[in-house]
Tab-separated table of C-alpha atoms and ligand atoms in Angstrom:
chain	number	residue	atom	x	y	z
A	23	MET	CA	-163.792	-8.548	79.164
A	24	LEU	CA	-161.023	-5.978	79.054
A	25	ILE	CA	-158.618	-8.218	77.204
A	26	PHE	CA	-160.989	-8.575	74.260
A	27	ARG	CA	-161.601	-4.867	73.900
A	28	MET	CA	-157.957	-4.205	73.234
A	29	GLY	CA	-156.524	-3.594	69.769
A	30	GLU	CA	-153.609	-5.567	68.379
A	31	LYS	CA	-151.012	-3.047	69.499
A	32	GLN	CA	-152.185	-3.032	73.089
A	33	PHE	CA	-152.344	-6.800	73.052
A	34	LEU	CA	-148.716	-6.972	71.929
A	35	ASN	CA	-147.783	-4.676	74.802
A	36	LEU	CA	-149.732	-6.776	77.277
A	37	ALA	CA	-146.798	-8.677	78.722
A	38	GLU	CA	-144.932	-5.403	79.385
A	39	ASN	CA	-147.776	-3.557	81.091
A	40	LYS	CA	-148.150	-4.268	84.799
A	41	GLN	CA	-151.009	-1.807	85.264
A	42	LEU	CA	-152.994	-3.478	82.530
A	43	ILE	CA	-152.316	-6.940	83.902
A	44	GLY	CA	-153.532	-5.758	87.308
A	45	ALA	CA	-156.734	-4.416	85.748
A	46	ILE	CA	-157.327	-7.657	83.861
A	47	GLN	CA	-156.781	-9.675	86.989
A	48	ARG	CA	-159.233	-7.584	88.994
A	49	LYS	CA	-161.867	-7.682	86.236
A	50	GLU	CA	-161.438	-11.364	85.542
A	51	GLN	CA	-161.555	-12.242	89.196
A	52	LYS	CA	-164.995	-10.639	89.279
A	53	LEU	CA	-166.122	-12.142	85.989
A	54	GLY	CA	-164.482	-15.556	86.418
A	55	ASP	CA	-167.133	-16.884	88.754
A	56	VAL	CA	-170.138	-15.811	86.707
A	57	LEU	CA	-169.013	-16.874	83.227
A	58	THR	CA	-170.803	-19.891	81.781
A	59	LYS	CA	-168.904	-22.679	80.019
A	60	GLU	CA	-170.202	-21.454	76.653
A	61	GLU	CA	-169.044	-17.906	77.353
A	62	ILE	CA	-165.585	-19.122	78.282
A	63	GLU	CA	-165.315	-21.205	75.118
A	64	TYR	CA	-166.533	-18.287	73.028
A	65	ASN	CA	-163.864	-16.087	74.571
A	66	LEU	CA	-161.168	-18.682	73.967
A	67	LYS	CA	-161.885	-18.579	70.255
A	68	ARG	CA	-161.697	-14.801	70.299
A	69	ILE	CA	-158.389	-14.713	72.122
A	70	CYS	CA	-156.965	-17.109	69.511
A	71	LYS	CA	-158.174	-14.892	66.671
A	72	LEU	CA	-156.688	-11.840	68.366
A	73	VAL	CA	-153.312	-13.520	68.807
A	74	LEU	CA	-153.237	-14.714	65.223
A	75	ALA	CA	-154.224	-11.255	63.925
A	76	ALA	CA	-151.396	-9.790	65.991
A	77	VAL	CA	-148.970	-12.343	64.562
A	78	LYS	CA	-150.062	-11.473	61.033
A	79	SER	CA	-149.397	-7.796	61.643
A	80	ILE	CA	-145.908	-8.653	62.913
A	81	GLU	CA	-145.256	-10.689	59.795
A	82	ILE	CA	-146.219	-7.729	57.621
A	83	LYS	CA	-143.949	-5.370	59.542
A	84	LYS	CA	-140.977	-7.774	59.443
A	85	GLY	CA	-137.608	-6.459	60.667
A	86	HIS	CA	-136.698	-6.554	64.354
A	87	ASP	CA	-139.454	-7.120	66.861
A	88	PRO	CA	-139.303	-8.374	70.427
A	89	TYR	CA	-142.219	-10.746	69.857
A	90	LYS	CA	-140.434	-12.880	67.256
A	91	HIS	CA	-139.958	-15.484	69.991
A	92	GLY	CA	-143.738	-15.718	70.428
A	93	LEU	CA	-144.348	-15.812	66.685
A	94	ASP	CA	-141.947	-18.739	66.170
A	95	LEU	CA	-143.549	-20.586	69.035
A	96	ILE	CA	-147.103	-20.238	67.698
A	97	LYS	CA	-146.219	-21.538	64.253
A	98	LYS	CA	-144.148	-24.468	65.436
A	99	ALA	CA	-146.509	-25.399	68.306
A	100	ARG	CA	-149.471	-25.556	65.906
A	101	GLU	CA	-147.527	-27.648	63.396
A	102	ILE	CA	-146.416	-30.172	66.024
A	103	ALA	CA	-149.916	-30.419	67.541
A	104	LYS	CA	-151.346	-30.991	64.053
A	105	LYS	CA	-148.839	-33.755	63.295
A	106	LEU	CA	-149.791	-35.400	66.588
A	107	ASN	CA	-153.443	-35.436	65.455
A	108	CYS	CA	-154.777	-32.929	68.005
A	109	PRO	CA	-158.392	-31.762	67.460
A	110	THR	CA	-158.498	-28.452	65.520
A	111	ASP	CA	-159.781	-26.296	68.408
A	112	LYS	CA	-156.992	-27.583	70.666
A	113	ILE	CA	-154.379	-26.821	68.003
A	114	GLU	CA	-155.457	-23.153	68.070
A	115	LEU	CA	-155.317	-23.036	71.850
A	116	ILE	CA	-151.899	-24.694	72.010
A	117	GLY	CA	-150.603	-22.036	69.584
A	118	CYS	CA	-152.171	-19.361	71.754
A	119	ALA	CA	-150.681	-20.795	74.973
A	120	ALA	CA	-147.285	-20.962	73.256
A	121	TYR	CA	-147.554	-17.213	72.690
A	122	LEU	CA	-148.673	-16.460	76.248
A	123	HIS	CA	-146.615	-19.048	78.134
A	124	ASP	CA	-144.341	-16.536	79.904
A	125	ILE	CA	-147.030	-13.936	80.605
A	126	GLY	CA	-146.480	-14.520	84.340
A	127	LYS	CA	-143.007	-12.969	84.057
A	128	SER	CA	-144.691	-9.579	83.620
A	129	MET	CA	-145.489	-9.688	87.349
A	130	ILE	CA	-141.905	-10.505	88.354
A	131	ASP	CA	-139.182	-7.905	88.866
A	132	ARG	CA	-137.814	-6.845	85.426
A	133	GLY	CA	-134.241	-6.713	86.754
A	134	LEU	CA	-134.485	-10.335	87.801
A	135	VAL	CA	-136.096	-11.530	84.548
A	136	ASN	CA	-133.354	-9.837	82.484
A	137	LYS	CA	-130.455	-10.545	84.844
A	138	PRO	CA	-127.373	-11.019	82.651
A	139	SER	CA	-125.572	-13.365	85.066
A	140	GLN	CA	-126.262	-16.697	86.748
A	141	LEU	CA	-129.280	-16.638	89.068
A	142	THR	CA	-128.879	-17.537	92.729
A	143	PHE	CA	-131.002	-20.345	94.119
A	144	SER	CA	-133.553	-17.962	95.695
A	145	GLU	CA	-133.728	-15.861	92.519
A	146	TYR	CA	-134.346	-19.014	90.508
A	147	ARG	CA	-137.176	-19.920	92.904
A	148	GLU	CA	-138.669	-16.460	92.369
A	149	ILE	CA	-138.543	-16.820	88.554
A	150	GLN	CA	-140.216	-20.230	88.805
A	151	LYS	CA	-143.338	-18.512	90.151
A	152	HIS	CA	-144.121	-17.168	86.655
A	153	THR	CA	-145.868	-20.455	85.763
A	154	VAL	CA	-148.395	-20.183	88.590
A	155	ILE	CA	-148.798	-16.417	88.136
A	156	GLY	CA	-149.419	-16.994	84.407
A	157	GLN	CA	-152.259	-19.371	85.209
A	158	LYS	CA	-153.760	-16.819	87.611
A	159	ILE	CA	-153.655	-14.093	84.951
A	160	LEU	CA	-155.501	-16.431	82.575
A	161	LYS	CA	-157.902	-17.582	85.285
A	162	PRO	CA	-161.172	-17.794	83.311
A	163	PHE	CA	-159.408	-19.604	80.455
A	164	VAL	CA	-159.081	-22.952	82.137
A	165	TYR	CA	-157.372	-24.885	79.333
A	166	LEU	CA	-154.979	-22.040	78.387
A	167	GLY	CA	-154.126	-21.488	82.048
A	168	THR	CA	-153.371	-25.178	82.548
A	169	LEU	CA	-151.018	-25.264	79.544
A	170	VAL	CA	-149.216	-22.165	80.819
A	171	ARG	CA	-148.924	-23.545	84.367
A	172	HIS	CA	-147.198	-26.731	83.197
A	173	HIS	CA	-144.806	-25.420	80.531
A	174	HIS	CA	-141.774	-26.084	82.784
A	175	GLU	CA	-142.698	-29.630	83.797
A	176	ARG	CA	-140.362	-32.439	82.672
A	177	VAL	CA	-141.456	-35.922	81.615
A	178	ASP	CA	-139.175	-37.431	84.313
A	179	GLY	CA	-141.071	-35.482	86.992
A	180	ARG	CA	-138.170	-33.145	87.871
A	181	GLY	CA	-139.853	-30.019	86.520
A	182	TYR	CA	-142.015	-27.391	88.196
A	183	PRO	CA	-144.411	-26.234	89.613
A	184	ASP	CA	-146.056	-29.628	90.274
A	185	GLY	CA	-143.441	-32.219	89.279
A	186	LEU	CA	-145.920	-33.937	86.940
A	187	LYS	CA	-144.622	-36.957	85.001
A	188	GLY	CA	-145.042	-38.195	81.402
A	189	ASN	CA	-148.571	-38.086	80.004
A	190	LYS	CA	-149.849	-36.402	83.180
A	191	ILE	CA	-148.370	-33.232	81.654
A	192	PRO	CA	-150.831	-31.807	79.081
A	193	LEU	CA	-149.613	-32.378	75.498
A	194	GLY	CA	-149.635	-28.631	74.766
A	195	SER	CA	-147.319	-27.978	77.720
A	196	ARG	CA	-144.963	-30.747	76.565
A	197	ILE	CA	-144.803	-29.092	73.141
A	198	ILE	CA	-144.242	-25.585	74.554
A	199	SER	CA	-141.527	-26.772	76.936
A	200	LEU	CA	-139.456	-28.215	74.091
A	201	LEU	CA	-139.935	-25.213	71.786
A	202	ASP	CA	-139.080	-22.795	74.574
A	203	VAL	CA	-135.733	-24.498	75.186
A	204	TYR	CA	-134.972	-24.694	71.451
A	205	ASN	CA	-135.647	-20.955	71.061
A	206	ALA	CA	-133.652	-20.120	74.191
A	207	ILE	CA	-130.603	-21.915	72.761
A	208	THR	CA	-130.817	-20.513	69.226
A	209	HIS	CA	-131.533	-16.875	70.220
A	210	SER	CA	-129.270	-14.648	72.298
A	211	ARG	CA	-130.559	-13.821	75.777
A	212	ALA	CA	-129.446	-11.484	78.538
A	213	TYR	CA	-127.515	-14.346	80.157
A	214	SER	CA	-126.211	-16.305	77.155
A	215	PRO	CA	-125.255	-15.874	73.495
A	216	SER	CA	-127.088	-17.741	70.727
A	217	ARG	CA	-125.818	-21.219	69.751
A	218	PRO	CA	-125.979	-22.973	66.352
A	219	LYS	CA	-129.011	-24.998	65.289
A	220	GLU	CA	-126.966	-28.240	65.349
A	221	PHE	CA	-126.124	-27.665	68.996
A	222	ALA	CA	-129.809	-27.121	69.839
A	223	ILE	CA	-130.827	-30.259	67.907
A	224	ASN	CA	-128.278	-32.361	69.782
A	225	GLU	CA	-129.378	-30.856	73.106
A	226	ILE	CA	-133.034	-31.687	72.326
A	227	LYS	CA	-132.052	-35.259	71.422
A	228	ARG	CA	-130.026	-35.621	74.633
A	229	CYS	CA	-132.879	-34.278	76.753
A	230	ALA	CA	-135.466	-36.513	75.063
A	231	GLY	CA	-133.478	-39.723	75.517
A	232	LEU	CA	-132.688	-39.963	71.775
A	233	PRO	CA	-129.215	-40.776	70.331
A	234	PHE	CA	-127.050	-37.623	70.144
A	235	ASP	CA	-123.552	-36.590	69.052
A	236	ILE	CA	-121.509	-36.615	72.275
A	237	ALA	CA	-118.272	-35.319	70.668
A	238	TYR	CA	-120.092	-32.313	69.202
A	239	LEU	CA	-121.731	-31.353	72.496
A	240	LYS	CA	-118.513	-31.941	74.430
A	241	THR	CA	-116.740	-29.379	72.250
A	242	PHE	CA	-119.468	-26.838	72.972
A	243	ARG	CA	-119.381	-27.490	76.698
A	244	ARG	CA	-115.613	-26.911	76.668
A	245	VAL	CA	-116.132	-23.597	74.870
A	246	TYR	CA	-118.642	-22.653	77.579
A	247	LEU	CA	-116.136	-23.523	80.300
A	248	TYR	CA	-113.496	-21.430	78.524
A	249	GLU	CA	-115.901	-18.463	78.339
A	250	LEU	CA	-116.666	-18.902	82.019
A	251	SER	CA	-112.990	-18.868	82.997
A	252	ARG	CA	-112.283	-15.475	81.413
A	253	ASN	CA	-111.939	-12.591	83.913
A	254	LEU	CA	-111.989	-15.016	86.857
A	255	THR	CA	-109.230	-16.163	89.176
A	256	GLN	CA	-108.602	-19.913	89.359
A	257	GLU	CA	-110.417	-20.100	92.694
A	258	GLY	CA	-113.296	-17.955	91.416
A	259	TYR	CA	-113.628	-20.159	88.347
A	260	LYS	CA	-113.626	-23.334	90.464
A	261	ASN	CA	-116.336	-21.933	92.747
A	262	LYS	CA	-118.384	-20.816	89.761
A	263	ILE	CA	-118.491	-24.325	88.258
A	264	LEU	CA	-119.255	-25.808	91.666
A	265	ASP	CA	-122.097	-23.314	91.995
A	266	ILE	CA	-123.533	-24.370	88.636
A	267	LEU	CA	-123.234	-28.035	89.528
A	268	CYS	CA	-124.615	-27.753	93.043
A	269	LYS	CA	-127.093	-24.907	93.158
A	270	LYS	CA	-129.057	-24.943	89.970
A	271	TRP	CA	-128.660	-27.789	87.553
A	272	GLU	CA	-127.369	-30.905	89.269
A	273	PHE	CA	-129.383	-31.489	92.388
A	274	ASP	CA	-127.621	-34.736	93.272
A	275	PHE	CA	-124.056	-33.486	92.759
A	276	LYS	CA	-121.988	-33.402	95.960
A	277	ARG	CA	-119.919	-30.277	96.605
A	278	GLU	CA	-116.274	-31.368	96.658
A	279	ASN	CA	-113.822	-28.528	97.081
A	280	ARG	CA	-110.765	-30.752	97.365
A	281	LYS	CA	-111.002	-31.785	93.735
A	282	SER	CA	-108.710	-30.130	91.180
A	283	ILE	CA	-110.115	-27.789	88.552
A	284	LYS	CA	-109.561	-30.446	85.904
A	285	GLU	CA	-111.538	-33.012	87.916
A	286	ILE	CA	-114.370	-30.537	88.465
A	287	GLU	CA	-114.405	-29.737	84.737
A	288	GLU	CA	-114.685	-33.440	83.962
A	289	ASP	CA	-117.532	-33.769	86.497
A	290	TYR	CA	-119.243	-30.820	84.845
A	291	LEU	CA	-118.914	-32.324	81.349
A	292	HIS	CA	-120.021	-35.715	82.597
A	293	THR	CA	-123.147	-34.433	84.337
A	294	ARG	CA	-124.077	-32.050	81.522
A	295	LEU	CA	-123.713	-34.714	78.851
A	296	ARG	CA	-125.693	-37.528	80.393
A	297	GLN	CA	-128.936	-38.470	78.745
A	298	GLU	CA	-132.088	-37.057	80.322
A	299	ARG	CA	-135.853	-37.397	80.100
A	300	GLN	CA	-136.886	-33.784	80.092
A	301	PHE	CA	-138.862	-33.843	76.851
A	302	ASP	CA	-141.491	-36.126	75.399
A	303	ARG	CA	-139.763	-38.408	72.866
A	304	LYS	CA	-142.751	-38.401	70.501
A	305	VAL	CA	-142.958	-34.587	70.516
A	306	ALA	CA	-139.177	-34.332	70.018
A	307	ARG	CA	-139.237	-36.685	67.021
A	308	VAL	CA	-142.014	-34.697	65.309
A	309	PHE	CA	-140.196	-31.423	65.997
A	310	LEU	CA	-136.853	-32.682	64.675
A	311	ARG	CA	-138.588	-33.919	61.504
A	312	LEU	CA	-140.090	-30.433	61.010
A	313	LEU	CA	-136.636	-28.855	61.254
A	314	ARG	CA	-135.216	-30.903	58.381
B	425	FE2	FE1	-141.317	-20.000	81.208
């Protein structure tokens, strides 16, 4: 298979190369139907080895590299899976899926993936497709593909693409989902600056239904609101918060334009600070212990 004939460097460039992805898809579509179970399992082991070799070469290079995100994910995903007594072969595959989880984004418009401002509802829908596309790219690798497909599910069933709940979500996907959010908070992205580790820990606790420091998070939310208000008129600022509350995050929030800015700010803080069940509590506990 094409993917296994590539060297480390090409593999690292995989997610950036649309032409290559297209070639892999075409080849794998042909091969997918004729591969035996043994062949698929053999290939899974090889893809794991390739990923780990690539990670090792990154470690040697050190310094800045755009794949640091993937490297962190592999290490932490494997450690969590191990602590949760996963069988050894699954631990390797969970690490591998953690590395490849966003591979579907390579088929989505670059401008949209790196958009520095808030996404509109339709843009958000477009981005969501990366889970299903990722599974298609990894078609012959059934287990890897499944983990990639479900890395944005939430244990309360409000995730995507299938709205799976609790243990119906594969363990590997539950691990990747938590690590992805932790990394997104602690690293700067096109649309948001990095936040301190303590903030991320409290966010994870809040989203896993564990006790968290409300005062600490409230301060950070206020800073976010302050950042949002810069360069905007009062009306623009009010509409912006309403957009955040209504369009993307808070599906059950009712648009209420007659409210004052202060009331809308309070609504925002209230909805953003309530406890949620996005993450698996068991996975979150193991992860938080590893961070100590
Ligand atoms: Fe993703």
